[in-house]
Short mmCIF file of C-alpha atoms and ligand atoms in Angstrom, two decimals:
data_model
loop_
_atom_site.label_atom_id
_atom_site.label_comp_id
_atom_site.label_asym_id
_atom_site.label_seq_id
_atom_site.Cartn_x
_atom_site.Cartn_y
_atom_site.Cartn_z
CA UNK D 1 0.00 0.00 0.00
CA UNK D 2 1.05 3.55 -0.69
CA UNK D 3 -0.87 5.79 1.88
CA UNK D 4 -1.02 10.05 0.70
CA UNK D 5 -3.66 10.62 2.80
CA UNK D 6 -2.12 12.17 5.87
CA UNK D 7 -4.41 15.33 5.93
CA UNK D 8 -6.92 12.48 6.47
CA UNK D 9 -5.13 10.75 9.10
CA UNK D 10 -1.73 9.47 10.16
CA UNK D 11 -0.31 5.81 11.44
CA UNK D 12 0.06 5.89 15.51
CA UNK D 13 4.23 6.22 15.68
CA UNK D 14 5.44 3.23 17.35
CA UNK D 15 7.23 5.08 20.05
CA UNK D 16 3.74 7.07 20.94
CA UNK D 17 2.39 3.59 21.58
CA UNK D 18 4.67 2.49 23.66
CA UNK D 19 4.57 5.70 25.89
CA UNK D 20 0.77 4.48 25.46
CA UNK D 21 0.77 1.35 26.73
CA UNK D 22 1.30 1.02 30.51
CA UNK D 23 -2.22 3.22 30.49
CA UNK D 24 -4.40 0.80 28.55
CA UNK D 25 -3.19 -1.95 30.86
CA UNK D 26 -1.38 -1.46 34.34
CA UNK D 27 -1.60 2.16 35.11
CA UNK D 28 -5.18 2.24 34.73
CA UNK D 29 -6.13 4.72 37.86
CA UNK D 30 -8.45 7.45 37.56
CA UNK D 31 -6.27 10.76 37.62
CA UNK D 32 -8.82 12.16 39.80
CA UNK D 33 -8.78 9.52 42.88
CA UNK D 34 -6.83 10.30 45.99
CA UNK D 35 -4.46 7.13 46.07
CA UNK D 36 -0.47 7.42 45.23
CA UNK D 37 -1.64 4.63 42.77
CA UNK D 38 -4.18 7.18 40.69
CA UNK D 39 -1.72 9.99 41.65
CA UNK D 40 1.13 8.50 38.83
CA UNK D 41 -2.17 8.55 35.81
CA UNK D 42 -2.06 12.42 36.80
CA UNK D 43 1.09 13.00 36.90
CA UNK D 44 0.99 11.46 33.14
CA UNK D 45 -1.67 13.63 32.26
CA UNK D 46 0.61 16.40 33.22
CA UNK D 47 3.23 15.33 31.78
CA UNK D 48 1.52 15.29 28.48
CA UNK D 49 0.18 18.75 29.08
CA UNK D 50 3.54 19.72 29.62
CA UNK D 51 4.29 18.18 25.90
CA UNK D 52 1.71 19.93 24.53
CA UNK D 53 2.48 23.23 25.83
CA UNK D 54 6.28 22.93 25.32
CA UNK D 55 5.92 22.50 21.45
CA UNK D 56 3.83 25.62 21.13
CA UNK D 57 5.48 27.73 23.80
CA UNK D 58 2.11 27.71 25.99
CA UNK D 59 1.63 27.56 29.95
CA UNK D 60 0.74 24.15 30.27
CA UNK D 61 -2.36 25.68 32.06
CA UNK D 62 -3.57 26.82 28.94
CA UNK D 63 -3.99 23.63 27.39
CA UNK D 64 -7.28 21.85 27.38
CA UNK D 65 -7.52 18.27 26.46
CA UNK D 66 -10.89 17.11 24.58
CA UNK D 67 -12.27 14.51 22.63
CA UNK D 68 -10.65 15.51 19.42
CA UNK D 69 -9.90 18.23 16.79
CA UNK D 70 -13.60 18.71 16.12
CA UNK D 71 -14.54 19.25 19.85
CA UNK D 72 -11.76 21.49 20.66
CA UNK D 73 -13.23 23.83 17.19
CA UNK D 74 -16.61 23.38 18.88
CA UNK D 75 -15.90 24.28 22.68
CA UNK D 76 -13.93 27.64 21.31
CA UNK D 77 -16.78 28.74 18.65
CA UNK D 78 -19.71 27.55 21.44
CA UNK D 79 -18.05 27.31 24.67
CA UNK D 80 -16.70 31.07 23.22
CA UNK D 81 -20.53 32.21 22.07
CA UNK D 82 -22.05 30.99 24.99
CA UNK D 83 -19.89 32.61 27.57
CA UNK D 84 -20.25 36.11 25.74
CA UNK D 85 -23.17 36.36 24.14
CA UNK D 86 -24.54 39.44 26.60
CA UNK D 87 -21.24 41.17 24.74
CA UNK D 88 -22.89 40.70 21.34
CA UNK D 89 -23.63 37.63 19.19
CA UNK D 90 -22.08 38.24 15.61
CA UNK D 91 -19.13 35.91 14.43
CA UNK D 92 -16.75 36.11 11.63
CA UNK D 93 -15.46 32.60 9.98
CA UNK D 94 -14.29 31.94 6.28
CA UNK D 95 -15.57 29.89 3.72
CA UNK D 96 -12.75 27.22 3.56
CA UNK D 97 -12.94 26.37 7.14
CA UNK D 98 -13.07 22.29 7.96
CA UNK D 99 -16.77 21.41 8.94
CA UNK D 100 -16.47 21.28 12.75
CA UNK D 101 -15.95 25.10 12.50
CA UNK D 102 -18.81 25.93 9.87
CA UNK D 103 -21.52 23.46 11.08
CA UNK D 104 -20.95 25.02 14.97
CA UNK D 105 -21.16 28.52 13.60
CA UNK D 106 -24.75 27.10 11.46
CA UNK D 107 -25.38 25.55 15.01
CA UNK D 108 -24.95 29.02 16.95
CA UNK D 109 -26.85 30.42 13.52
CA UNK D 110 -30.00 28.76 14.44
CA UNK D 111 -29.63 29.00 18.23
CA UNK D 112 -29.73 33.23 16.97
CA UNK D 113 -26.20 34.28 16.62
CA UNK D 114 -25.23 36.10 13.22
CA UNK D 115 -22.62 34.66 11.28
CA UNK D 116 -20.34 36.51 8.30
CA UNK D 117 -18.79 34.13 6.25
CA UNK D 118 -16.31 35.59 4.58
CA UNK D 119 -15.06 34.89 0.70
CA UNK D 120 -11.42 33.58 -0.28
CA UNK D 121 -9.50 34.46 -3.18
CA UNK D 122 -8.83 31.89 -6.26
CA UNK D 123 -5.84 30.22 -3.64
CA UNK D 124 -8.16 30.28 -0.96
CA UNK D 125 -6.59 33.06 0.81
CA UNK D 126 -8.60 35.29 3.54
CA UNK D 127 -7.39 38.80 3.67
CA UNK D 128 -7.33 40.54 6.99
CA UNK D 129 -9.10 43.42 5.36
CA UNK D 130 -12.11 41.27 4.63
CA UNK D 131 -12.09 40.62 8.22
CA UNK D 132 -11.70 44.65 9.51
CA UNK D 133 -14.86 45.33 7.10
CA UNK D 134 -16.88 42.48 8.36
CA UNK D 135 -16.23 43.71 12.28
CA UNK D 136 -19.15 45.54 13.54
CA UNK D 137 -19.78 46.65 17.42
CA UNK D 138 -21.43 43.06 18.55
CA UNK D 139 -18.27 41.24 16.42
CA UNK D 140 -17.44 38.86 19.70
CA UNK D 141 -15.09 36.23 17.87
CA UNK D 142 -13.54 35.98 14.54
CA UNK D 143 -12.70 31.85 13.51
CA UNK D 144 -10.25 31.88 10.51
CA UNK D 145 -8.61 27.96 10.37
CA UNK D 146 -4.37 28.26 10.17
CA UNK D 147 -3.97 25.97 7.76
CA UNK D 148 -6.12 24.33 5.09
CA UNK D 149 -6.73 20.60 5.09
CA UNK D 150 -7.80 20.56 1.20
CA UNK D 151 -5.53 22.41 -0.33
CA UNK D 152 -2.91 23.45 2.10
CA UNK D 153 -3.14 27.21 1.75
CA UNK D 154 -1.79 29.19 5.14
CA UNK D 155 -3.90 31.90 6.32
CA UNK D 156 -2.43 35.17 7.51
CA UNK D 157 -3.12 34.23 11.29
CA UNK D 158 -0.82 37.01 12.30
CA UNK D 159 -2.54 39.82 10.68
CA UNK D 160 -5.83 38.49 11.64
CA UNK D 161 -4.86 38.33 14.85
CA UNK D 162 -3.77 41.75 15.39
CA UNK D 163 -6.67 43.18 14.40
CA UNK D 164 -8.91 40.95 16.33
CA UNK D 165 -6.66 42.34 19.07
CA UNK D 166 -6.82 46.23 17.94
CA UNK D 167 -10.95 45.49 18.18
CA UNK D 168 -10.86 43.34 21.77
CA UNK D 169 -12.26 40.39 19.74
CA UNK D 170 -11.61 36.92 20.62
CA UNK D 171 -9.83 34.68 17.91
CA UNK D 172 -9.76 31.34 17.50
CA UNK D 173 -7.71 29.54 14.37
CA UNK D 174 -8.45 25.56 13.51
CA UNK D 175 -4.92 24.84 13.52
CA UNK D 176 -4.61 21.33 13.12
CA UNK D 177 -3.10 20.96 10.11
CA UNK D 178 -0.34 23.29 11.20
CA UNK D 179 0.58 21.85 14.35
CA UNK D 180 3.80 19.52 13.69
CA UNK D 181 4.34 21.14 10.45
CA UNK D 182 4.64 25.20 11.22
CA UNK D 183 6.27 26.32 14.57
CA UNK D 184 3.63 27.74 16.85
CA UNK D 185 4.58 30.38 19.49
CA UNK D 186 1.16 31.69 20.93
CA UNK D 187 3.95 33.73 23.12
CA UNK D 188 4.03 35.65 19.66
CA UNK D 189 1.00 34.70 17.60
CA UNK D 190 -1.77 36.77 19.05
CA UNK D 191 -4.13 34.18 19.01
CA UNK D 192 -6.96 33.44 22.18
CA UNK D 193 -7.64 29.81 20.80
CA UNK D 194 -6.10 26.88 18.67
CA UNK D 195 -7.81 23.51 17.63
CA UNK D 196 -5.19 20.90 17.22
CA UNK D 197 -5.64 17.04 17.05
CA UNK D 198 -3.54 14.08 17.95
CA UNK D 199 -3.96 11.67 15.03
CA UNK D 200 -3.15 14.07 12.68
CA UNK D 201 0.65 14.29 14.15
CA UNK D 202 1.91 10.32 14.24
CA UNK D 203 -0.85 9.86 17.99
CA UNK D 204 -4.23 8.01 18.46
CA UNK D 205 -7.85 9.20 17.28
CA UNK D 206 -10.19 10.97 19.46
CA UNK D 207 -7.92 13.19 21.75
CA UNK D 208 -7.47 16.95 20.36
CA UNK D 209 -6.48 19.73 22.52
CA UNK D 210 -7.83 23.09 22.99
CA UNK D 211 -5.20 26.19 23.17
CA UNK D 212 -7.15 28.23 25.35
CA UNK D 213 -5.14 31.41 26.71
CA UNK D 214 -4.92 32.35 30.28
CA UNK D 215 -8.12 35.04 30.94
CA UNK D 216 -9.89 33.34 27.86
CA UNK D 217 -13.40 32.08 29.43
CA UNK D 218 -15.39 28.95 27.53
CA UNK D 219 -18.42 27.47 28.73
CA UNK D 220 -18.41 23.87 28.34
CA UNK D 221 -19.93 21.94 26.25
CA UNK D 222 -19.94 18.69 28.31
CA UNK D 223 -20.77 19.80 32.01
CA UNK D 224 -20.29 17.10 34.89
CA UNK D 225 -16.70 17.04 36.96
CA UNK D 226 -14.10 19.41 37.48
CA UNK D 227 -12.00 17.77 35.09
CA UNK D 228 -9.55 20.12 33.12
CA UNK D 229 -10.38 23.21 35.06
CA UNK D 230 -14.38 22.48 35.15
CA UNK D 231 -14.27 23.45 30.82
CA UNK D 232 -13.93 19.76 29.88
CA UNK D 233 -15.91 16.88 31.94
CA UNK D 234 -15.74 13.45 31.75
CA UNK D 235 -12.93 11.20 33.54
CA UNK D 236 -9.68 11.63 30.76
CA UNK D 237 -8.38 9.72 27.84
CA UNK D 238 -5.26 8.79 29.53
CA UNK D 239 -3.84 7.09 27.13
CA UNK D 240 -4.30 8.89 24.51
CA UNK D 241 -3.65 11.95 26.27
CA UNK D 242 -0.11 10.85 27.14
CA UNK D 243 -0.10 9.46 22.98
CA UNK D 244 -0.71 13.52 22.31
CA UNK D 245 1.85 14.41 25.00
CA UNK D 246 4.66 12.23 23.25
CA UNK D 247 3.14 13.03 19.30
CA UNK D 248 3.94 16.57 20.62
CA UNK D 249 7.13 15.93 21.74
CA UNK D 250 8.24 13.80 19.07
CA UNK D 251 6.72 16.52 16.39
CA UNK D 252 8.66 19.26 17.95
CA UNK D 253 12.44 16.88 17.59
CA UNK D 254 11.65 15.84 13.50
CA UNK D 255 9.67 18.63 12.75
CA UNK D 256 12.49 20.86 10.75
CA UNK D 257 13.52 18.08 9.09
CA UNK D 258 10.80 15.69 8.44
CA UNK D 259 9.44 19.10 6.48
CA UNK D 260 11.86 19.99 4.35
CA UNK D 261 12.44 16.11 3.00
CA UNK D 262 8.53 15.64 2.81
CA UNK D 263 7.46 19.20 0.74
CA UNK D 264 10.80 18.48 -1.35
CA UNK D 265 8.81 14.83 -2.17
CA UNK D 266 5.63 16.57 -2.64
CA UNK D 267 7.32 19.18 -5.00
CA UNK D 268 8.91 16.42 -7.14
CA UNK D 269 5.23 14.68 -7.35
CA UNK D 270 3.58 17.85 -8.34
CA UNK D 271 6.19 18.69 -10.77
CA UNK D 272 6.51 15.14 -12.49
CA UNK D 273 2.39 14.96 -12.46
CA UNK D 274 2.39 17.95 -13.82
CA UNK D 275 4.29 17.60 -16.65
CA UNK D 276 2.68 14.07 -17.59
CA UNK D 277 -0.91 14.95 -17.30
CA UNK D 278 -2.24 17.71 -19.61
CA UNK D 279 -5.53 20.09 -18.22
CA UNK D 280 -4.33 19.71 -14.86
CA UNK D 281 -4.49 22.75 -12.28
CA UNK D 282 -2.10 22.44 -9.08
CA UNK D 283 -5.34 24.21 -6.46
CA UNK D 284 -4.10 26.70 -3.28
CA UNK D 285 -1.89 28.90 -2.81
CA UNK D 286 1.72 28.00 -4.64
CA UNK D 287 4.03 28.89 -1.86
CA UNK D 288 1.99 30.00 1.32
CA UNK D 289 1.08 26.26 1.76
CA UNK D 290 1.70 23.36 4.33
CA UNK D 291 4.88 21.17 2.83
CA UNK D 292 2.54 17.96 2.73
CA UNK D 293 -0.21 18.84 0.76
CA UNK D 294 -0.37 18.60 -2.96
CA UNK D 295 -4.07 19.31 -4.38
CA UNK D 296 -5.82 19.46 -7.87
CA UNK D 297 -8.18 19.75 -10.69
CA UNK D 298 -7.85 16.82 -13.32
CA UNK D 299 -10.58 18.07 -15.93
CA UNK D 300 -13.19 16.35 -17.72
CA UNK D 301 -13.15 13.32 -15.19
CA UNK D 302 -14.06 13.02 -11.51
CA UNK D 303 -12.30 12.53 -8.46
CA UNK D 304 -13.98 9.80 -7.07
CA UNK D 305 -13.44 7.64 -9.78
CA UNK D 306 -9.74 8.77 -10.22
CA UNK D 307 -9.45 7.50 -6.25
CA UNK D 308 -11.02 3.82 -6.96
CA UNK D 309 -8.92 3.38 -9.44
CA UNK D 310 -6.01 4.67 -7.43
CA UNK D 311 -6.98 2.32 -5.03
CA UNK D 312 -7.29 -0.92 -7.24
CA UNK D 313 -3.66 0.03 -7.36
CA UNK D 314 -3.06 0.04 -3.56
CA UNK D 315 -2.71 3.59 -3.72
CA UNK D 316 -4.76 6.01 -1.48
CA UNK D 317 -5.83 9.61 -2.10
CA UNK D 318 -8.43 11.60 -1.41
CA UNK D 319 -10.93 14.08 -2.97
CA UNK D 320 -12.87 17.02 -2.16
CA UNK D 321 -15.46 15.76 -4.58
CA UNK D 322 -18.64 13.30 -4.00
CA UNK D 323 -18.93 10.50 -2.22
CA UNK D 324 -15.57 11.29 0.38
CA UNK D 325 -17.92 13.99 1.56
CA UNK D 326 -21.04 12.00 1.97
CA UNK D 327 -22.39 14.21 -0.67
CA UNK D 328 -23.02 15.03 -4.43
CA UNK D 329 -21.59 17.97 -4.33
CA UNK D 330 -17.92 19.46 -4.71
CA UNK D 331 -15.64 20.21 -2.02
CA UNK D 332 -17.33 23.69 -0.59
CA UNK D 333 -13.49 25.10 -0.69
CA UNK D 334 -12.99 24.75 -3.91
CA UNK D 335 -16.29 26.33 -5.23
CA UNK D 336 -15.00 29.18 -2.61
CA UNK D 337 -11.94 29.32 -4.93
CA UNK D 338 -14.17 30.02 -7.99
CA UNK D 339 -14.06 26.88 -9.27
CA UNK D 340 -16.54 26.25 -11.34
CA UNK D 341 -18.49 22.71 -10.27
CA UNK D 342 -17.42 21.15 -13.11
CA UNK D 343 -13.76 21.55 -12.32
CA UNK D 344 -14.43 21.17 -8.63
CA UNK D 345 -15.69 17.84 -8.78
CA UNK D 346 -11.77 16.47 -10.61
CA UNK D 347 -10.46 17.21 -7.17
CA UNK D 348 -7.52 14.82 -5.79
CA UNK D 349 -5.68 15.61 -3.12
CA UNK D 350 -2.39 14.00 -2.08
CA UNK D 351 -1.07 14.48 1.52
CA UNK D 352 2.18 12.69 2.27
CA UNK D 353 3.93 11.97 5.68
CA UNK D 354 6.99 10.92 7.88
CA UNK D 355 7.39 7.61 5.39
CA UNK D 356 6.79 8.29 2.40
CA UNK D 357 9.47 7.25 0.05
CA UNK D 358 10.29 8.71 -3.87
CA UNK D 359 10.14 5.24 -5.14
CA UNK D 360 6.28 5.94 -3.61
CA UNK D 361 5.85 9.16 -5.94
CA UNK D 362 7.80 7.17 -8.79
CA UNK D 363 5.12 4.98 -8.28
CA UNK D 364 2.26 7.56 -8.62
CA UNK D 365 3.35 8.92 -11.51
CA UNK D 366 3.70 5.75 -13.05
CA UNK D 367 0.40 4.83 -12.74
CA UNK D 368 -2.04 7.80 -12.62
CA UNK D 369 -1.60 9.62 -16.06
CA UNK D 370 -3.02 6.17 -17.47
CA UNK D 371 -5.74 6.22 -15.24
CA UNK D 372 -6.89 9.77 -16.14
CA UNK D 373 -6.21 8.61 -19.93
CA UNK D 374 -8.66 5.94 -19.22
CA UNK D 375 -11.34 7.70 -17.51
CA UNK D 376 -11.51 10.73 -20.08
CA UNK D 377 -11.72 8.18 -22.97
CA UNK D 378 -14.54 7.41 -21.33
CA UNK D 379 -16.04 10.54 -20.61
CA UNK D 380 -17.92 13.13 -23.36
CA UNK D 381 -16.67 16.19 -21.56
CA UNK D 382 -13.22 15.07 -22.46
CA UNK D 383 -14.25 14.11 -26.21
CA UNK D 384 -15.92 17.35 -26.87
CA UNK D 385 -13.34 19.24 -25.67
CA UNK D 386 -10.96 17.32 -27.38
CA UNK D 387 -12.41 17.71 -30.45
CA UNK D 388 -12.86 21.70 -29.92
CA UNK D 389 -9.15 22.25 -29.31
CA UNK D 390 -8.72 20.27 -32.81
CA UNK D 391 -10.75 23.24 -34.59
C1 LIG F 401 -9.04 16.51 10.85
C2 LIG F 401 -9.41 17.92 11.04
C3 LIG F 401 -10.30 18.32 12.06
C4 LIG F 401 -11.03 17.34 12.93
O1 LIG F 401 -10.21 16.66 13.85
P1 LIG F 401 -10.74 15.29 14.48
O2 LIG F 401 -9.72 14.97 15.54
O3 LIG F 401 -10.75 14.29 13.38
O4 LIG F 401 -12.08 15.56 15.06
C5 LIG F 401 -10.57 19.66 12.20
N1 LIG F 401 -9.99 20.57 11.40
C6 LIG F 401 -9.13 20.24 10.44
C7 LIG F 401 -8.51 21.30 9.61
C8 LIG F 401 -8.81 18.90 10.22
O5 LIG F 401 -7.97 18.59 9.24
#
């Protein structure tokens, strides 16, 4: 098997199992029991946040541990909305943003909050003047993700930030792409909140962490114990807490150079693609983007079936378009982009990690420009246009 789909996921790194292990089977105390026996689960779970906060520069007080990346986007949009709602009840978000974040603001929509969605350019940038227009006096949190999980582009965070900061308005950034691959210093990024998740860095599914900075108040979204400073109930994922902890750690030591080998693979895959496939648009923004992420537009032929036949080859990708979504319709990022359906729905998106090889991408390239010769044979889009650039 050749796995590109890191964006999607990423294989549990053998060493963040191991730290894993003596908490799915000796060490099983509850962190919150009195006991010297329950007292060595908390100091794990402290440990961890320690992790955590180390690779981002962050009091470890700051960081919340949750059920995953889309719970940590929901308790700083809702827990955020909730908590300050007699302040004013308008919100700011993008169109690009990952579901968790566009869904909760549609939640907070129907629960009588106003939400501006704002537009992106053809790379699926934001500009921080969009957001300084769309401000008004009951503007109470602006959600702008760091970077994008379909086609890689990196927001100005920075920018956005400081303005958020010049108005007194919260902001929160879906950063869970970025974490592992772009140092984070919330010391320096003015940011109030950050969504990150652990089994998109090398550690287990369902733990994510909240960023939430010291003097930022939440409500919670699950209420019950005292658990991670009453904003989180429920007794912890200690396991997979301590898996984030060491993910962290182990992002933070292979970070510089697991990035530059794996964009240099992705730019030698883009580039050799490129050249062997004709109509073929390389989507986001072509330098302000994660190093992992290569996404485009095949025309005349469909994503979906580009990825089944990909996979007949033991070769998996993803797509913005179809059936990956649950849905008949085209990734809602790319139609932000200005891409027209048609184009939209030829999406593939390759996202490679820690072990990916060039033999891999040799690989790829081998065997996709036949498949997309295939499938437009097949397809009349292809043979009309064809035949029009004959003429
Ligand atoms: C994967 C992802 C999430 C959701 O994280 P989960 O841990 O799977 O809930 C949120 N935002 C972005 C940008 C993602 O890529």
């Amino acid at each position: 098997m050749i796995y590109l789909d890191h964006a999607a996921t990423t294989k549990t790194d053998p060493e963040v199992l191991a730290a894993m292990m003596p908490y799915l089977t000796q060490e099983f105390g509850n962190p919150s029991s009195v006991y010297q026996f329950a007292g060595r689960s908390r100091a794990a779970l402290e440990n961890a946040r320690e992790q955590v906060a180390a690779l981002i520069n962050a009091d470890p007080r700051e960081i919340v541990f949750t059920g995953g990346g889309s719970e940590a986007d929901n308790l700083a949009i809702k827990g955020y909305a909730w908590a300050h709602q007699d302040k004013g009840r308008h919100i700011i978000t993008s169109a690009i943003e990952h579901h968790a974040v566009l869904h909760a603001c549609e939640r907070l929509e129907k629960m009588g909050f106003e939400v501006t969605t704002l537009c992106v350019d053809q790379y699926g940038l934001v500009h921080p003047e969009q957001v300084a227009e769309a401000m008004r006096d009951d503007t109470i949190l602006v959600t702008i993700m760091h970077g994008n999980n379909e086609v890689g582009t990196i927001q100005p965070v920075a920018e956005i930030g400081a303005l958020c900061r010049e108005r007194k308005v919260a902001f929160h950034s879906d950063a869970v792409q970025t974490l592992g691959k772009l140092p984070i210093n919330v010391k320096q990024l003015p940011v109030d909140m950050l969504a990150f998740s652990a089994h998109k860095i090398y550690g287990p599914k369902g733990v994510g962490v909240l960023y939430l900075r010291k003097g930022v108040r939440v409500w919670p979204l699950i209420d019950g114990g005292a658990q991670e400073r009453q904003v989180r109930a429920g007794t912890e994922n200690v396991a997979g807490i301590v898996g984030m902890g060491k993910a962290c750690e182990l992002a933070g030591q292979r970070m510089t150079e697991d990035n530059a080998r794996i964009a240099e693979l992705r730019d030698y895959l883009r580039d050799r693609l490129m050249a062997e496939i004709p109509y073929m648009l390389y989507t986001g923004h072509p330098e302000q983007r994660l190093p992992n992420i290569a996404s485009f537009c095949i025309r005349y032929i469909e994503g979906e079936s580009i990825l089944l036949m990909l996979d007949a080859e033991g070769i998996c990708a993803s797509s913005g378009s179809a059936c990956t979504s649950g849905s008949l319709d085209p990734s809602h990022c790319l139609l932000a982009m200005g891409l027209p359906h048609a184009i939209a729905h030829g999406s593939l998106r390759v996202s490679l990690g820690r072990e990916n090889t060039r033999e891999e991408c040799d690989r790829v390239v081998e065997v996709l420009p036949p498949i997309v010769q295939r499938l437009r044979e097949m397809s009349p889009l292809y043979g009309d246009a064809a035949r029009q650039s004959e003429t």
